Amino acid sequence: MSTIKTSIARRSFLKSSALAGGGLMLGFSWLASCQTKTEAEILAMPKEWFDINSYLKIGDNGVVTIYTPNPEFGQNVRTSMPMLVAEELDIDWKKVLVEQAPYHPKNFGFQFTGGSRGIMSRWEPLRMAGASARQMLRTAAAAIWEVPVEEITTEGGMLFHEPTNKSAGYGEMASAAVDVPVPTEVKLKDSKDFKIIGHSKKNVDAHNIVTGKTTFGMDYQKEGMLIAMIVHPPAFGMTLKSIEDTQVKTMSGIKDVITIKSYPKDYQKGSFDANAFPEIVAIVGSSTWQVMKAKKQLKVEWQPIAASTETILGFRGDKQTKHIPAGLESTDTHRSQMEALAAKPGKIVRQDGDPRSAFKKAAKIIERTYEAPFLAHNCMEPLNAFAHVTGDKAMIAAPIQIPGFVMPTLAASLGIPVENIDMELTRMGGGFGRKAYGHYVLEAALISQKVNAPVKLIYTREDDMTNGIYRPTYQATYRAALDDNNDLIALHVKAGGIPESPLFANRFPAGALDNYLAEEWSADSNITIGAFRAPRSNFMAGAEQSFLDEVAEAAGKDPIDFRLDLLKRAKENPVGEKNDYDAARYAGVLELVKEKAGWGDNQTGVHRGVSAYFCHNTYAAHILDMTIEDGKPVVQKVCCVIDCGVVVNPDAAINMAEGAITDGVGNAFFGEMTFKNGVPEKNNFHQYRMIRIGEAPKAIEVHFVENDISPTGMGEPPFPPIFGAVANALYKATGKRRYRQPFLGEEHVLG
Amino acid sequence: MAIFNLNINGKKQQVDTDPDTPLLWVLRDHFHLKGTKYGCGIAQCGACTIHVDGVAMRSCSLPISAISEQKIKTIEGLSEAGDHPVQKAWMSHDVPQCGYCQAGQIMSAAALLENNPNPNDTDIDAAMHGNICRCGTYLRIKAAIKTAAKMG
Ligand code: FES
Ligand code: FES
């Protein structure tokens, strides 16, 4: 048991916020594990609720409502975060109701979804919220029963005093508990005593989802709401010149055509304000189809942008200077640009030993270059937001990953103080990093302000796919020096991209080699980029793990043993001090995947690729089995091992790993965005190939390393290494190494 | 604008709209049946799948003028209490991640089972090919369809 200091806010927002009442019902779901009406009716809604702290209230009948603080985009935090509260509250999961908290950082801390940090950052605070409420209930019972508080035990939402044989439900003590001071310290459970954490709980939203009742941002509806759509420049490097809207304004259902500027002059933008098209046109009308039709008719003249320089405030408070070049960029020119930059000396970011002389005396040098294209996020739910700006107040409901980052921009652009902006966090139909960039929320608010009406902004799929914030295009050249004994004596990596470098200089195999050199480079671009599931790692893992596979082969070693030898060195006698991984845990996932997949038991016609990676504080390893059927690669099975510490909701974590693996296979095979004269060459799913059901792995087996380490991320870590596993299996299957993603593209059939 | 008489989830409905309006937007904007989703608008993703006389169709590419007597069924009308075998199987396999594609997936799966009560993997791949799940829940979708088939 560990004792920790509490920092829980009393629940106050119901009184102070305009969201009181109906607004809070957003994302409301019925009893967490009791999802059919008849069962739900067994537990009638309480007559009275008692606010214990900002995360929970208890009904007089013992039902507990837990506010889930972070926005949901499919990672299932609406289930796993309440599980943390419920565990320490010591309540029966059947008595839990889950409600989405609105944006309210004072009550709910940093509300975000990204970086696989949700559970990690909430692990202690949410358990603390549950534990402190339990403590208050015990204190209340002790006072009423006139017994020492230490003698009061709890179980499943009941309080007991054994010596006097007294018991009461939480509902009976809730009204007294409200007046108990919030304890300054609470004890948290030992992991061996967990009854909810580590035990799979069904998705609390499943019933609503399968019956079509869940409200995504796209589904948000308000009385009198108008529909808005934007028209953005057709190419990166272009901006608005003029519009000709007389005809469109006469079209049926069209209320207005306006232009908006997203940022006030000289506004200090943050890194999540990235937006290639700050000046756009908006069409506002009564129904989606009418606006869509008008959008096609609207005549807009565009003009080239001028080159510019901006200072961006990074989210750690650092300032970066960003150059935005003029001109219309193309994939062809990007490639030659990358080739030229890769040929020049890069910026050295890490050097251990004397790599230059090691390469000079090498018996064998292997050099390979890996490349990957821009990727579009393509969340199934296109970007959208609801906004209603009235005078100096604004009400927003949006699918957004990091509401706190768009708030200052909203306030500045609308000219409204932050405290006058209320925001509901709707469920997101996917995010993958894209919905961390809130320009669409800003646009909705500016449109509402200008047309003086509640507005729902909807991006068409085409708008969404061609708006930017892509995963950048990357390149990496790896060189390995082997000596006469086929031992790896030096490694050199030089990586870059447009417009950022993907390199992590201090990751494996740094630390495992006496001679190591890491260089990077980048080139400016006016195509905007943003976080995409496991940023940078999603390229580096594939390149690095493909290269290590090839080096192992050249050295005549088993690819897993080869990696384990390096990790042994990194563990026992690491080179350098900045290595940012734990070599033992890294080796642990490889050893376990080797055992679980039966590495070495080769089956004819089944080609196996192995890959492992560490990112977002979690370790993941895959063994991927591929067959060739009718000339096409088929992923038969992926065996996956993850070390993310304690797993809060195992079945949901497995679901997410399955998704990450499928996503990775899809992007490795098909994912690609290209440009011609600034124009994205794909604008919908007839051009942008997404993995479909018949192309997904036929089986995925997920294992977790069991330990007591505080949980780390799950959404991203299994994604990057799959690119390496696919590449390595493809090599085994076809005899050909793949260096350029997507590995299949339009080439459906292999020779 | 023109008046159209519709039969949606067993209810007679009337709408006054442009004849080229896709059924998807009639359902969402006029009747606030928001379970049917917009994903691409060009019959490429399946998010908008509904049943027209029992056949799975992409409502984003179906102009309202093409509809007269046909019975339209949306996710909201698949079952009264959310207990259609496909819905039950979806819950028991905990299929959804973000959930956005799932109504379309369920409608495609329900239509498949209507025609083929015992589909094999190839049948499932073919029938569900038009439904993209960006979150990658395909394995669970397949497993859930098989479970639903067993429930009959
Ligand atoms: S929205 Fe109809 S198929 Fe995509
Ligand atoms: S569950 Fe997210 S798109 Fe399918």
JSON list of C-alpha atoms and ligand atoms in Angstrom, two decimals, chain B residues 37-41 43-48 58 60, ligand 1:
[
{"chain": "B", "resi": 37, "resn": "LYS", "atom": "CA", "xyz": [-22.62, 8.01, -40.80]},
{"chain": "B", "resi": 38, "resn": "TYR", "atom": "CA", "xyz": [-20.91, 10.09, -43.43]},
{"chain": "B", "resi": 39, "resn": "GLY", "atom": "CA", "xyz": [-17.42, 8.87, -44.27]},
{"chain": "B", "resi": 40, "resn": "CYS", "atom": "CA", "xyz": [-16.69, 9.51, -47.93]},
{"chain": "B", "resi": 41, "resn": "GLY", "atom": "CA", "xyz": [-19.86, 10.40, -49.85]},
{"chain": "B", "resi": 43, "resn": "ALA", "atom": "CA", "xyz": [-19.74, 4.73, -51.85]},
{"chain": "B", "resi": 44, "resn": "GLN", "atom": "CA", "xyz": [-16.16, 3.85, -50.89]},
{"chain": "B", "resi": 45, "resn": "CYS", "atom": "CA", "xyz": [-16.23, 3.41, -47.11]},
{"chain": "B", "resi": 46, "resn": "GLY", "atom": "CA", "xyz": [-19.53, 1.85, -46.07]},
{"chain": "B", "resi": 47, "resn": "ALA", "atom": "CA", "xyz": [-20.09, 4.15, -43.05]},
{"chain": "B", "resi": 48, "resn": "CYS", "atom": "CA", "xyz": [-23.51, 5.10, -44.45]},
{"chain": "B", "resi": 58, "resn": "ARG", "atom": "CA", "xyz": [-24.70, 3.05, -49.44]},
{"chain": "B", "resi": 60, "resn": "CYS", "atom": "CA", "xyz": [-24.58, 8.53, -49.49]},
{"chain": "C", "resi": 1, "resn": "FES", "atom": "S1", "xyz": [-20.27, 7.64, -46.83]},
{"chain": "C", "resi": 1, "resn": "FES", "atom": "FE1", "xyz": [-21.31, 6.29, -48.11]},
{"chain": "C", "resi": 1, "resn": "FES", "atom": "S2", "xyz": [-19.85, 4.79, -48.55]},
{"chain": "C", "resi": 1, "resn": "FES", "atom": "FE2", "xyz": [-18.73, 6.29, -47.49]}
]
